[in-house]
Short mmCIF file of the N, C-alpha and C atoms (twelve columns), coordinates in Angstrom:
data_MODEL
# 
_entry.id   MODEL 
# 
loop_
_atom_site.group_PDB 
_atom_site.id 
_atom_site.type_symbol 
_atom_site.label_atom_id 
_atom_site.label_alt_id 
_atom_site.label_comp_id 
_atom_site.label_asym_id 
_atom_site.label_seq_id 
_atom_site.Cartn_x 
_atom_site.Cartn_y 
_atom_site.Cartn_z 
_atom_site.pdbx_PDB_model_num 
ATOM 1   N N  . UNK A 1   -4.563  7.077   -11.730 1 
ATOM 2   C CA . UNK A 1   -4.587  6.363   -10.471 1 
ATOM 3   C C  . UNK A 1   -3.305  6.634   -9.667  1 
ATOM 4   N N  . UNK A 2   -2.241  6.298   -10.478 1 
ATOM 5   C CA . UNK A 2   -0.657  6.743   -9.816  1 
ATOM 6   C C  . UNK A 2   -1.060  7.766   -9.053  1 
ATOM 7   N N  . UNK A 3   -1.613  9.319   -9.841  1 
ATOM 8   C CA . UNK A 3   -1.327  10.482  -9.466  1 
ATOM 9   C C  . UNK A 3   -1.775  11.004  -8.195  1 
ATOM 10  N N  . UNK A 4   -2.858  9.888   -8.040  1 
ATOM 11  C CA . UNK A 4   -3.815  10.416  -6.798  1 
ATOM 12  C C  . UNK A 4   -3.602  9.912   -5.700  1 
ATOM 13  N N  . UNK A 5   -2.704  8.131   -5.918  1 
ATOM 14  C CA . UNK A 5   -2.219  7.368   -4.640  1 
ATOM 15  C C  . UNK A 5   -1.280  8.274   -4.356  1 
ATOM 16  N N  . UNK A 6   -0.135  9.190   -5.030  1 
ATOM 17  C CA . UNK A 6   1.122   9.367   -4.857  1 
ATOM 18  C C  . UNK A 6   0.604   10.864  -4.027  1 
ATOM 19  N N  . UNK A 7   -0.773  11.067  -4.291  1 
ATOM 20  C CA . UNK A 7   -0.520  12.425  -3.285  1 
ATOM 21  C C  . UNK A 7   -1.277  12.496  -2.150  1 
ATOM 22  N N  . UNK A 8   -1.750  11.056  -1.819  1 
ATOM 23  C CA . UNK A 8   -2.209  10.495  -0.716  1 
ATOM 24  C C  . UNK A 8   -0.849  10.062  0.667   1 
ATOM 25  N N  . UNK A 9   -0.320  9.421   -0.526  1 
ATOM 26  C CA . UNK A 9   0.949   8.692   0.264   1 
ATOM 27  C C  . UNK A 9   1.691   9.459   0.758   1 
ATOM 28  N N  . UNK A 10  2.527   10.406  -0.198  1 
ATOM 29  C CA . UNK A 10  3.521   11.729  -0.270  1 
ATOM 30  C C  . UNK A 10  3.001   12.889  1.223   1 
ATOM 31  N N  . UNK A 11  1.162   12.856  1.193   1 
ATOM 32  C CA . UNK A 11  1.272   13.289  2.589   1 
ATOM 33  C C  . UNK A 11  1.391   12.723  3.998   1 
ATOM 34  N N  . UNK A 12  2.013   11.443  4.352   1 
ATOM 35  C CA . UNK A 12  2.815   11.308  5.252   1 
ATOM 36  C C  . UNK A 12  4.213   11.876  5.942   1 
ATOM 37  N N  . UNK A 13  4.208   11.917  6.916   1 
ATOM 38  C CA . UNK A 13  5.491   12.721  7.609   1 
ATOM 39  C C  . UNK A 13  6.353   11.753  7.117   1 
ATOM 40  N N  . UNK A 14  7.591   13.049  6.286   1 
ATOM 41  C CA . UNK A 14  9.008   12.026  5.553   1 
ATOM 42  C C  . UNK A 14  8.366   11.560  4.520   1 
ATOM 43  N N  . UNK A 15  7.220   10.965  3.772   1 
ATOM 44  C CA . UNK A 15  6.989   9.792   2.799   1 
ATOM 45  C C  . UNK A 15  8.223   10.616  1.909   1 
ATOM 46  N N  . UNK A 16  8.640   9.569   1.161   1 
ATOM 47  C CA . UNK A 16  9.373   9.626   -0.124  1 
ATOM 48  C C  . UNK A 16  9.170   8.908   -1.308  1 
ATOM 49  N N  . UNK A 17  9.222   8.941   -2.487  1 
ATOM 50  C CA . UNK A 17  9.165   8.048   -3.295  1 
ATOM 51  C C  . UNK A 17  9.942   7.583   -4.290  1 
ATOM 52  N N  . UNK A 18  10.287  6.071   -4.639  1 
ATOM 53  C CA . UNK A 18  11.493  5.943   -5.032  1 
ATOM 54  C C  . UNK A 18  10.916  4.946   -6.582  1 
ATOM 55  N N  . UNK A 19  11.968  4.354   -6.644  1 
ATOM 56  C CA . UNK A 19  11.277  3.135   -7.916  1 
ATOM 57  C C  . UNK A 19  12.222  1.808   -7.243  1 
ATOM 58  N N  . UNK A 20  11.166  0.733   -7.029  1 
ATOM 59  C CA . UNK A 20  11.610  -0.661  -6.644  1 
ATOM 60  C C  . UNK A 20  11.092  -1.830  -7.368  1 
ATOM 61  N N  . UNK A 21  11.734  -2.229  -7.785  1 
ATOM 62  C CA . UNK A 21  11.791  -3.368  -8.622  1 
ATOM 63  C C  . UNK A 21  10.358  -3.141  -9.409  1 
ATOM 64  N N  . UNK A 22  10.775  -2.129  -10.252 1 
ATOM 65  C CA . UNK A 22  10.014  -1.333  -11.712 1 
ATOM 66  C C  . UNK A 22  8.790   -0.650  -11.435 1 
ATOM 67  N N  . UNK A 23  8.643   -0.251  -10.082 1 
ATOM 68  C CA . UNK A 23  7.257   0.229   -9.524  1 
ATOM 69  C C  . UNK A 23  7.578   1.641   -8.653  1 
ATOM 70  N N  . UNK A 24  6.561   2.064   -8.855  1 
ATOM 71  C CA . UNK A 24  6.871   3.830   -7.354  1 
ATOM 72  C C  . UNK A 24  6.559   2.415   -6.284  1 
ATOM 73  N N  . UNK A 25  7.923   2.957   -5.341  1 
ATOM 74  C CA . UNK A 25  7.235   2.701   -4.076  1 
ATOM 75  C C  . UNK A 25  7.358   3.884   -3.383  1 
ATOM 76  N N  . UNK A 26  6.203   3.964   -1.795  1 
ATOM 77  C CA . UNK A 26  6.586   5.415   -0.923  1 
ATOM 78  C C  . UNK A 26  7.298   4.786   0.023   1 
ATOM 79  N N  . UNK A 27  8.025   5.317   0.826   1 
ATOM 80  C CA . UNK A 27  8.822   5.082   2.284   1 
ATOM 81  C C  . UNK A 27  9.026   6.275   2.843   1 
ATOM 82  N N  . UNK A 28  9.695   5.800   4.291   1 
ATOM 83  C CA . UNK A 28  10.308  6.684   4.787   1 
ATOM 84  C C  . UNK A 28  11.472  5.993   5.059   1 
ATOM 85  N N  . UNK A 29  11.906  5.379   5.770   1 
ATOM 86  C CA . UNK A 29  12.906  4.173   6.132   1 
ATOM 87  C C  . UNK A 29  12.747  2.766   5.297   1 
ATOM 88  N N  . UNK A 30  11.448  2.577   5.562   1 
ATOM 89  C CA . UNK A 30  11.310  1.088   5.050   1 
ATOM 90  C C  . UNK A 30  9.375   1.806   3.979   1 
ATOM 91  N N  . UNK A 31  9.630   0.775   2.912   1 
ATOM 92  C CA . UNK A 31  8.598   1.250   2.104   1 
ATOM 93  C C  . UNK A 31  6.977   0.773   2.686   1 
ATOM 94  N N  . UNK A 32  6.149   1.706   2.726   1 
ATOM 95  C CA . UNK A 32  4.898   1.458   3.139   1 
ATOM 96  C C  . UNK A 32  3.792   0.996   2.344   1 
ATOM 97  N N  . UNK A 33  3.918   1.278   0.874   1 
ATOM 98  C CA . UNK A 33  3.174   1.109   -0.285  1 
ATOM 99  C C  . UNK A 33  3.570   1.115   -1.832  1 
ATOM 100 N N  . UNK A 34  3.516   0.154   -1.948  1 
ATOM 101 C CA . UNK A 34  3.968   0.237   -3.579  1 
ATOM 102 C C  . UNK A 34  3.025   0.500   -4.770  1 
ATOM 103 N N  . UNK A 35  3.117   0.763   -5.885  1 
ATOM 104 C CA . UNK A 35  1.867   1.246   -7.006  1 
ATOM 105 C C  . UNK A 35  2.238   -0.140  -7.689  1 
ATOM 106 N N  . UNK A 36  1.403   -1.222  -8.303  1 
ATOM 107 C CA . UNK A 36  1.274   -2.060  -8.850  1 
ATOM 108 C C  . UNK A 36  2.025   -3.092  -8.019  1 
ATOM 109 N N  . UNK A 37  1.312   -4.278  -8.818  1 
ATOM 110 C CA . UNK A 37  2.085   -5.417  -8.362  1 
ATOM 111 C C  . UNK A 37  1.577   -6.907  -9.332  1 
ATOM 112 N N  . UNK A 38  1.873   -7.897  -8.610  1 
ATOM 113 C CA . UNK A 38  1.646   -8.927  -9.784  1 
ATOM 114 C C  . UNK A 38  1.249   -10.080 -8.594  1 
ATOM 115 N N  . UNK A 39  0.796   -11.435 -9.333  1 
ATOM 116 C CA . UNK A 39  0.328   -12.828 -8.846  1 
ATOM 117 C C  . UNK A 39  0.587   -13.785 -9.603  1 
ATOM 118 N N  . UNK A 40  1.009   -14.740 -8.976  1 
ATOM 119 C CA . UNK A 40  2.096   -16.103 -9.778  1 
ATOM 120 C C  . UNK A 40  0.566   -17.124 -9.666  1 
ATOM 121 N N  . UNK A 41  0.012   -17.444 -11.249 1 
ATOM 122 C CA . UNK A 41  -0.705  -18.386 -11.324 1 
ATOM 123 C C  . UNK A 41  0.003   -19.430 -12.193 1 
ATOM 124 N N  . UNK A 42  0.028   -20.399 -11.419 1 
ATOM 125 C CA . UNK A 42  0.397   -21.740 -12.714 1 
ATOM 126 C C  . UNK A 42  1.586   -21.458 -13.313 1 
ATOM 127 N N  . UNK A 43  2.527   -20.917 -12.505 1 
ATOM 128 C CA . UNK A 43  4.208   -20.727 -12.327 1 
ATOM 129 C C  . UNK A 43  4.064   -19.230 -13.884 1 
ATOM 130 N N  . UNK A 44  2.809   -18.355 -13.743 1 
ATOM 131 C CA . UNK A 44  2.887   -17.395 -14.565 1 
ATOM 132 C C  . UNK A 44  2.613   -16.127 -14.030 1 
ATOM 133 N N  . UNK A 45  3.269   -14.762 -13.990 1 
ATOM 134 C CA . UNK A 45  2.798   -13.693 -13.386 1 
ATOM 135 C C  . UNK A 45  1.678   -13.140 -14.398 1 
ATOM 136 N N  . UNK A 46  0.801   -13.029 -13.117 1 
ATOM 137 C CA . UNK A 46  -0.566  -12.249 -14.210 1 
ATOM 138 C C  . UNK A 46  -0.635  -10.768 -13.435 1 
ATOM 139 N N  . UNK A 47  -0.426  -9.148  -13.828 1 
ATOM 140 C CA . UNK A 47  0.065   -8.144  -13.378 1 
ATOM 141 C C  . UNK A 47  -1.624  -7.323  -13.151 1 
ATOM 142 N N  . UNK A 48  -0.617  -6.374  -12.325 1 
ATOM 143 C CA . UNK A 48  -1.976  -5.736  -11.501 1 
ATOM 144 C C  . UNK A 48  -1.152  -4.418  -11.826 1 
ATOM 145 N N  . UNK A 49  -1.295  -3.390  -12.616 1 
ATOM 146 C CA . UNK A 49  -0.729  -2.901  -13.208 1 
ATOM 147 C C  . UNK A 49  -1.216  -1.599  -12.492 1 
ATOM 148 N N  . UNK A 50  -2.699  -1.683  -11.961 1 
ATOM 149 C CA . UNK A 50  -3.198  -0.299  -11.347 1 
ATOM 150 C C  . UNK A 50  -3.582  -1.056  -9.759  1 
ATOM 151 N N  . UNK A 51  -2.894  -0.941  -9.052  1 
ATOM 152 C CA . UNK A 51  -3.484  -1.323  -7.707  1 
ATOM 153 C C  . UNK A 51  -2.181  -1.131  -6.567  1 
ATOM 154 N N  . UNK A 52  -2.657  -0.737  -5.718  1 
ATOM 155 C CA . UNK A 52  -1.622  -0.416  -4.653  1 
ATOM 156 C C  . UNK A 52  -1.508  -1.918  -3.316  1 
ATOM 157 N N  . UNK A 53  -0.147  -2.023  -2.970  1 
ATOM 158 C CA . UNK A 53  -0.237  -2.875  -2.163  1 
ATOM 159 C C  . UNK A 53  0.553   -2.451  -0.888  1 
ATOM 160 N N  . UNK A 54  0.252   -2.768  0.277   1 
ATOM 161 C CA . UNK A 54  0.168   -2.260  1.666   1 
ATOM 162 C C  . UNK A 54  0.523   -2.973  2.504   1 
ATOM 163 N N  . UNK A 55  1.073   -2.882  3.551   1 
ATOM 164 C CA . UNK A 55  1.000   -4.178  5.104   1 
ATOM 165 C C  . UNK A 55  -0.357  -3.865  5.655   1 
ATOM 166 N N  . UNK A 56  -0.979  -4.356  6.224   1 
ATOM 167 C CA . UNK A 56  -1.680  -4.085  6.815   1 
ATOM 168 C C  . UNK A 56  -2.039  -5.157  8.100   1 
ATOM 169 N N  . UNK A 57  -2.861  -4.785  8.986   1 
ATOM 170 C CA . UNK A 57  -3.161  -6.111  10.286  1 
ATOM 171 C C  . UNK A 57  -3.837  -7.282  9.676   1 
ATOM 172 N N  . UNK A 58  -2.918  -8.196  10.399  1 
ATOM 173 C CA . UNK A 58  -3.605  -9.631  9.316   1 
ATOM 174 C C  . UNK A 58  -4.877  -10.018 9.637   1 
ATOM 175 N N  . UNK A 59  -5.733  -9.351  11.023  1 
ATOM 176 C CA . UNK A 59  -6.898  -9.494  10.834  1 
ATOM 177 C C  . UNK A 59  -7.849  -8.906  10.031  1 
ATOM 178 N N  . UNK A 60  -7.218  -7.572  9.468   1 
ATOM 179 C CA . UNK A 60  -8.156  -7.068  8.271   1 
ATOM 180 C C  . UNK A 60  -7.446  -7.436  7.095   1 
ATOM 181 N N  . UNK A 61  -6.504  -7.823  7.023   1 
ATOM 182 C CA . UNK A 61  -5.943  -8.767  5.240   1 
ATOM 183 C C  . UNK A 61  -6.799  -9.961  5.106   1 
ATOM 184 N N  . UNK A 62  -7.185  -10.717 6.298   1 
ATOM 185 C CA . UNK A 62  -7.975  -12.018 5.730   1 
ATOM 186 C C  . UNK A 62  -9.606  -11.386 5.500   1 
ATOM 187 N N  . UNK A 63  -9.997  -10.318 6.424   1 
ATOM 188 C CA . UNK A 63  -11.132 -9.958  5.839   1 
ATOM 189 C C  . UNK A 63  -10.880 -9.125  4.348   1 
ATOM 190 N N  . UNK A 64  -10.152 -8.233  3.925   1 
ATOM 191 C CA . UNK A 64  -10.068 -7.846  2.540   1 
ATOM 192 C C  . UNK A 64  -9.961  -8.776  1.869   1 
ATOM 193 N N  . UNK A 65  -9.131  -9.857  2.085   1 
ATOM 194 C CA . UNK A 65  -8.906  -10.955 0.864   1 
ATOM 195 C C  . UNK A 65  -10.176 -11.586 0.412   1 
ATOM 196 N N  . UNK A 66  -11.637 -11.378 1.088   1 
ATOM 197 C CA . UNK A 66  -12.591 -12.012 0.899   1 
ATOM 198 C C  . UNK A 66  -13.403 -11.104 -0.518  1 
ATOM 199 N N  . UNK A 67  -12.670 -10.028 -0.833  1 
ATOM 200 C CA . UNK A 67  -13.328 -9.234  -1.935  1 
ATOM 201 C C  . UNK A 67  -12.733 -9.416  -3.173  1 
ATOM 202 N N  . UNK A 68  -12.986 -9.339  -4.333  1 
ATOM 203 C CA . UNK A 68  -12.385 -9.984  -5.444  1 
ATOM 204 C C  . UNK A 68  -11.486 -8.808  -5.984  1 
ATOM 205 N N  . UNK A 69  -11.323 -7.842  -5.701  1 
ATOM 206 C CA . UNK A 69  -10.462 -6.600  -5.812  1 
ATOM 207 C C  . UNK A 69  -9.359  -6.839  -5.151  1 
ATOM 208 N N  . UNK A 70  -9.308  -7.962  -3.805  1 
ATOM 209 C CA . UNK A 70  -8.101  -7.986  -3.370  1 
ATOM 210 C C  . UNK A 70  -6.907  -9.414  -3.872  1 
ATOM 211 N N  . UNK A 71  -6.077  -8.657  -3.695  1 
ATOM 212 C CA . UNK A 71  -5.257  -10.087 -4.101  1 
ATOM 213 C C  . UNK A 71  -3.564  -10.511 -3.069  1 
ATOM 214 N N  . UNK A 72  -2.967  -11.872 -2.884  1 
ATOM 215 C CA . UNK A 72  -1.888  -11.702 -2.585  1 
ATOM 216 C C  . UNK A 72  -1.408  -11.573 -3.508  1 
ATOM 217 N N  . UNK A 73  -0.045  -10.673 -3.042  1 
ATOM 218 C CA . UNK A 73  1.272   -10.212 -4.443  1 
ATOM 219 C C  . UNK A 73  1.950   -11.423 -3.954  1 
ATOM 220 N N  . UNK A 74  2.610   -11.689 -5.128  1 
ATOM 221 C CA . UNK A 74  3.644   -12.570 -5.724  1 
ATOM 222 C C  . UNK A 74  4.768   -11.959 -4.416  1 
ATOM 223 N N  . UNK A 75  5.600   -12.414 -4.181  1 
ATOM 224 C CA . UNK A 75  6.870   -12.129 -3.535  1 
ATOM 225 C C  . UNK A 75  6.991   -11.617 -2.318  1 
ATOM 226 N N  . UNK A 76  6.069   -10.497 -2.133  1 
ATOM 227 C CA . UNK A 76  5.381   -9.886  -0.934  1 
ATOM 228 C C  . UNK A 76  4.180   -10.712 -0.141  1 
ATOM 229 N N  . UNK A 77  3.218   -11.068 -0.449  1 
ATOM 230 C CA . UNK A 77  2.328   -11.617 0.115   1 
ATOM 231 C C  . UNK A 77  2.730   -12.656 1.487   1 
ATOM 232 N N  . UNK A 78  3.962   -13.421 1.316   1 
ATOM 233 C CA . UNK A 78  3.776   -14.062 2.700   1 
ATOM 234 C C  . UNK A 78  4.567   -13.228 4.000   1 
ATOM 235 N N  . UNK A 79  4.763   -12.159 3.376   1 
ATOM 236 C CA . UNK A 79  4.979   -11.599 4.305   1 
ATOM 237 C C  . UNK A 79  4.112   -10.784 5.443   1 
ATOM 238 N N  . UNK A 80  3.108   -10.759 4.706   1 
ATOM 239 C CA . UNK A 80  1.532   -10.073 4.789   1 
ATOM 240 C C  . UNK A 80  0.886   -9.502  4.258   1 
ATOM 241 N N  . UNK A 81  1.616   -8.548  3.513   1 
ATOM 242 C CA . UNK A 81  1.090   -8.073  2.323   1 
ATOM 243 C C  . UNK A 81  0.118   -8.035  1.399   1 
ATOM 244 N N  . UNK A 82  -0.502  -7.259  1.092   1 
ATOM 245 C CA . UNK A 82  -1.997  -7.117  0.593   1 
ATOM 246 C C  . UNK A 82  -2.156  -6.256  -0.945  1 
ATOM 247 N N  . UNK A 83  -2.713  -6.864  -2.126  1 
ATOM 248 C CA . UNK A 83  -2.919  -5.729  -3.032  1 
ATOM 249 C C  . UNK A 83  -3.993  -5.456  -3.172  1 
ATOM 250 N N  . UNK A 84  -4.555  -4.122  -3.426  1 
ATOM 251 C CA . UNK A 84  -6.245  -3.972  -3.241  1 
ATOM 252 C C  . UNK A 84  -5.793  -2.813  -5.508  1 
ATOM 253 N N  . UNK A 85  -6.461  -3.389  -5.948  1 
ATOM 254 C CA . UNK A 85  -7.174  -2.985  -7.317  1 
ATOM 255 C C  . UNK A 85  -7.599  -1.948  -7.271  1 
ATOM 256 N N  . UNK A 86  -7.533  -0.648  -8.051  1 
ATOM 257 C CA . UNK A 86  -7.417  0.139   -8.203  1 
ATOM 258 C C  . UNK A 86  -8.456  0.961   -9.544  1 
ATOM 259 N N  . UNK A 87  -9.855  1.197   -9.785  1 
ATOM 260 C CA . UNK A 87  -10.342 1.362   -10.645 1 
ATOM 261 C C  . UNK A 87  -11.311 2.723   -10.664 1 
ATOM 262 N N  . UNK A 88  -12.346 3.147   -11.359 1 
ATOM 263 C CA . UNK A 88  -12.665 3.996   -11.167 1 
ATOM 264 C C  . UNK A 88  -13.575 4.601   -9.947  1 
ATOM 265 N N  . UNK A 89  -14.165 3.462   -9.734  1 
ATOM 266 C CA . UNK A 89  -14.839 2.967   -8.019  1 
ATOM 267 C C  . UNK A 89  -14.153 3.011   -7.002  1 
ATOM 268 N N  . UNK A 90  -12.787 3.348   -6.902  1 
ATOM 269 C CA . UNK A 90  -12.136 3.149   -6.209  1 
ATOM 270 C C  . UNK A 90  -12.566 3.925   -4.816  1 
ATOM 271 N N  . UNK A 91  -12.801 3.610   -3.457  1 
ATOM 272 C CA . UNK A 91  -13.141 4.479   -2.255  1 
ATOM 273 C C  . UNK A 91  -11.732 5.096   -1.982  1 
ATOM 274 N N  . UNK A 92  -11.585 6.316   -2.134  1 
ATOM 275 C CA . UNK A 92  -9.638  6.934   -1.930  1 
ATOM 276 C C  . UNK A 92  -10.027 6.912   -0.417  1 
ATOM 277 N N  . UNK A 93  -10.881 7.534   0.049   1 
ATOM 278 C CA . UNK A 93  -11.056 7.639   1.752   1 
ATOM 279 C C  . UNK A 93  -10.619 6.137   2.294   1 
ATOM 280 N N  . UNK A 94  -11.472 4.740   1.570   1 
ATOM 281 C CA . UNK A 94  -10.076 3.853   2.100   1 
ATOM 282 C C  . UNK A 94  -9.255  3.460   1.585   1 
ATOM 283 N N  . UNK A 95  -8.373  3.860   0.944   1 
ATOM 284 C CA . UNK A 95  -7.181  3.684   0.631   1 
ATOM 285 C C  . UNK A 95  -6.352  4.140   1.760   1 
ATOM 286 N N  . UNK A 96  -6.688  5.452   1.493   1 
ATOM 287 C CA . UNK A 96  -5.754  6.753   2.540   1 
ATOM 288 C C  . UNK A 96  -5.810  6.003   3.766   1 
ATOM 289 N N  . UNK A 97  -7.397  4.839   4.216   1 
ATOM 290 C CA . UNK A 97  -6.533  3.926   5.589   1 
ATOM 291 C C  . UNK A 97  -5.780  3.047   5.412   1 
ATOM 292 N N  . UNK A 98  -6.086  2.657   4.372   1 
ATOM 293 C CA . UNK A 98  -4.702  1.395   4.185   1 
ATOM 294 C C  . UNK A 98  -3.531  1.977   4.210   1 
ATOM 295 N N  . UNK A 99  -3.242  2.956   3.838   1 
ATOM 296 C CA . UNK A 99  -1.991  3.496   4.084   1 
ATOM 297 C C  . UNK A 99  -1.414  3.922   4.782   1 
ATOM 298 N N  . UNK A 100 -2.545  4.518   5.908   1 
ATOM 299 C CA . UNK A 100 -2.231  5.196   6.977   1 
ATOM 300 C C  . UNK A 100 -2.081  3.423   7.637   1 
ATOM 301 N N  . UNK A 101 -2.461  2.474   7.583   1 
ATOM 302 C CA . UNK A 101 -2.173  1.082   8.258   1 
ATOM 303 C C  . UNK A 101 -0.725  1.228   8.033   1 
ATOM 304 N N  . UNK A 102 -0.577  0.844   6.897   1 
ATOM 305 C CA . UNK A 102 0.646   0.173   6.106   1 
ATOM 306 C C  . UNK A 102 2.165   1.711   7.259   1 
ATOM 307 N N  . UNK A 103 1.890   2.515   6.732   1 
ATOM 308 C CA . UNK A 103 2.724   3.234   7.499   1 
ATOM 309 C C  . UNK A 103 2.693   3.288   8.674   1 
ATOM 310 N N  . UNK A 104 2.156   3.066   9.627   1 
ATOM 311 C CA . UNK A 104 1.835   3.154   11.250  1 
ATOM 312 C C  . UNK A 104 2.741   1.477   11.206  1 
ATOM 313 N N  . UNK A 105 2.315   0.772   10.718  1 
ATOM 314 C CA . UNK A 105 3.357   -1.043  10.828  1 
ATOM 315 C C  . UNK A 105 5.176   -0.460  9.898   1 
ATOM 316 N N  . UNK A 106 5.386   0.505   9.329   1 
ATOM 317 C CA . UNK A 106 6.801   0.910   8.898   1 
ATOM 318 C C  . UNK A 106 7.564   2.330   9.415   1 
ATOM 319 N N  . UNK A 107 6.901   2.681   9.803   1 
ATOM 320 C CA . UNK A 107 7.708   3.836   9.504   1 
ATOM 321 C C  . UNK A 107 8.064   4.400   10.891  1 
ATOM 322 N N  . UNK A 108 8.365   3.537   12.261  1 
ATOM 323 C CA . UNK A 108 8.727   3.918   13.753  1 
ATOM 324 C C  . UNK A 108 7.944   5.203   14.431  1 
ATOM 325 N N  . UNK A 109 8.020   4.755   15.480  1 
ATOM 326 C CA . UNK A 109 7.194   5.515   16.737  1 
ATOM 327 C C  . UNK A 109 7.210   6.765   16.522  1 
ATOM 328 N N  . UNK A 110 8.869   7.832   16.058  1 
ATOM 329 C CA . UNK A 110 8.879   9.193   16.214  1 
ATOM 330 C C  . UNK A 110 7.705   9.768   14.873  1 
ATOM 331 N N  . UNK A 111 7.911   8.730   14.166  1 
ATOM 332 C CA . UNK A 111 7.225   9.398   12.810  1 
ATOM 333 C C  . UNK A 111 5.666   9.115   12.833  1 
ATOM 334 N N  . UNK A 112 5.233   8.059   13.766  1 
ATOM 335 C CA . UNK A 112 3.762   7.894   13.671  1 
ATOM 336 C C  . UNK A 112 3.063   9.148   14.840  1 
ATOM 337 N N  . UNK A 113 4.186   9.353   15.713  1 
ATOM 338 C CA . UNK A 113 3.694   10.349  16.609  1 
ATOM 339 C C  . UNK A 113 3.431   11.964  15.595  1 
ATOM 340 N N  . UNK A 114 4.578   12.126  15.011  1 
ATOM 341 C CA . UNK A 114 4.232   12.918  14.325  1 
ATOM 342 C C  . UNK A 114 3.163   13.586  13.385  1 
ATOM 343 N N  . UNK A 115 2.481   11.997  12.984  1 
ATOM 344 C CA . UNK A 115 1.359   11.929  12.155  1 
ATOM 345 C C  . UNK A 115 0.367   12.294  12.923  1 
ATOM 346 N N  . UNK A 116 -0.037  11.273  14.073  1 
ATOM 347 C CA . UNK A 116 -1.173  11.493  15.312  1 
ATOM 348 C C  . UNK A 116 -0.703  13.088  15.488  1 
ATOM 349 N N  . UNK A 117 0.191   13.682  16.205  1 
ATOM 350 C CA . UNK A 117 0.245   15.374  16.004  1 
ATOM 351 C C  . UNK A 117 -0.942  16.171  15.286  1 
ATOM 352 N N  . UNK A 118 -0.565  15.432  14.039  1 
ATOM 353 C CA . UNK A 118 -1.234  16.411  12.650  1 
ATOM 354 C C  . UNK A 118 -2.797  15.944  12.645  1 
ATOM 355 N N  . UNK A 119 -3.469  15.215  12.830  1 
ATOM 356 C CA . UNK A 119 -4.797  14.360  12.949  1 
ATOM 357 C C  . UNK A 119 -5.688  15.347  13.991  1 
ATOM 358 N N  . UNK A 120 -6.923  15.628  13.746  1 
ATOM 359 C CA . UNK A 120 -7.864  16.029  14.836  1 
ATOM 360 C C  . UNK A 120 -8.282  15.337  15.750  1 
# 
């Protein structure tokens, strides 16, 4: 799962990838997507060990949150933040939009222009 988010992500203009608080995250300036994450039930983290989490527009976070694949992360979530589960079903075609979300909300104007550039 890593291998296939990381070469989804990695093709963004600049993406980089680093390790943040025990996870790949990608960035360019500011991070757009992280690989795993976790959820505080009943003051306990229960981990999401394969699932990527994203910014995305909070009008499509409250519609994803309505699927049981999605979840808020622990620490991230009130910020807006979204984790979507990661399995063999997984649709990569949307992922690659969540990411392309998540980076278009981080990564500034010169670099999203750059992206639109590369797009048909």
């Amino acid at each position: 799962m890593l291998g296939r988010l990381r070469a989804l992500a990695l093709a963004f203009p600049d993406a980089a990838e680093k390790v943040s608080h025990g996870h790949p995250a990608f960035f360019t300036t500011k991070v757009f997507a992280y690989y795993g994450g976790s959820v505080k039930v009943d003051g306990v983290h229960q981990r999401h060990e394969q699932s990527v989490i994203v910014l995305v527009d909070p009008d499509e976070r409250t519609a994803l949150l309505a699927e049981d694949r999605c979840y808020v992360p622990a620490y991230l979530g009130p910020s807006g933040w979204l984790g979507v589960d990661l399995t063999g079903d997984t649709d990569w075609g949307e992922i690659e939009e969540l990411l392309d979300a998540s980076y278009r909300r981080t990564a500034g104007p010169r670099r999203v222009a750059r992206l639109d550039s590369r797009r048909p």
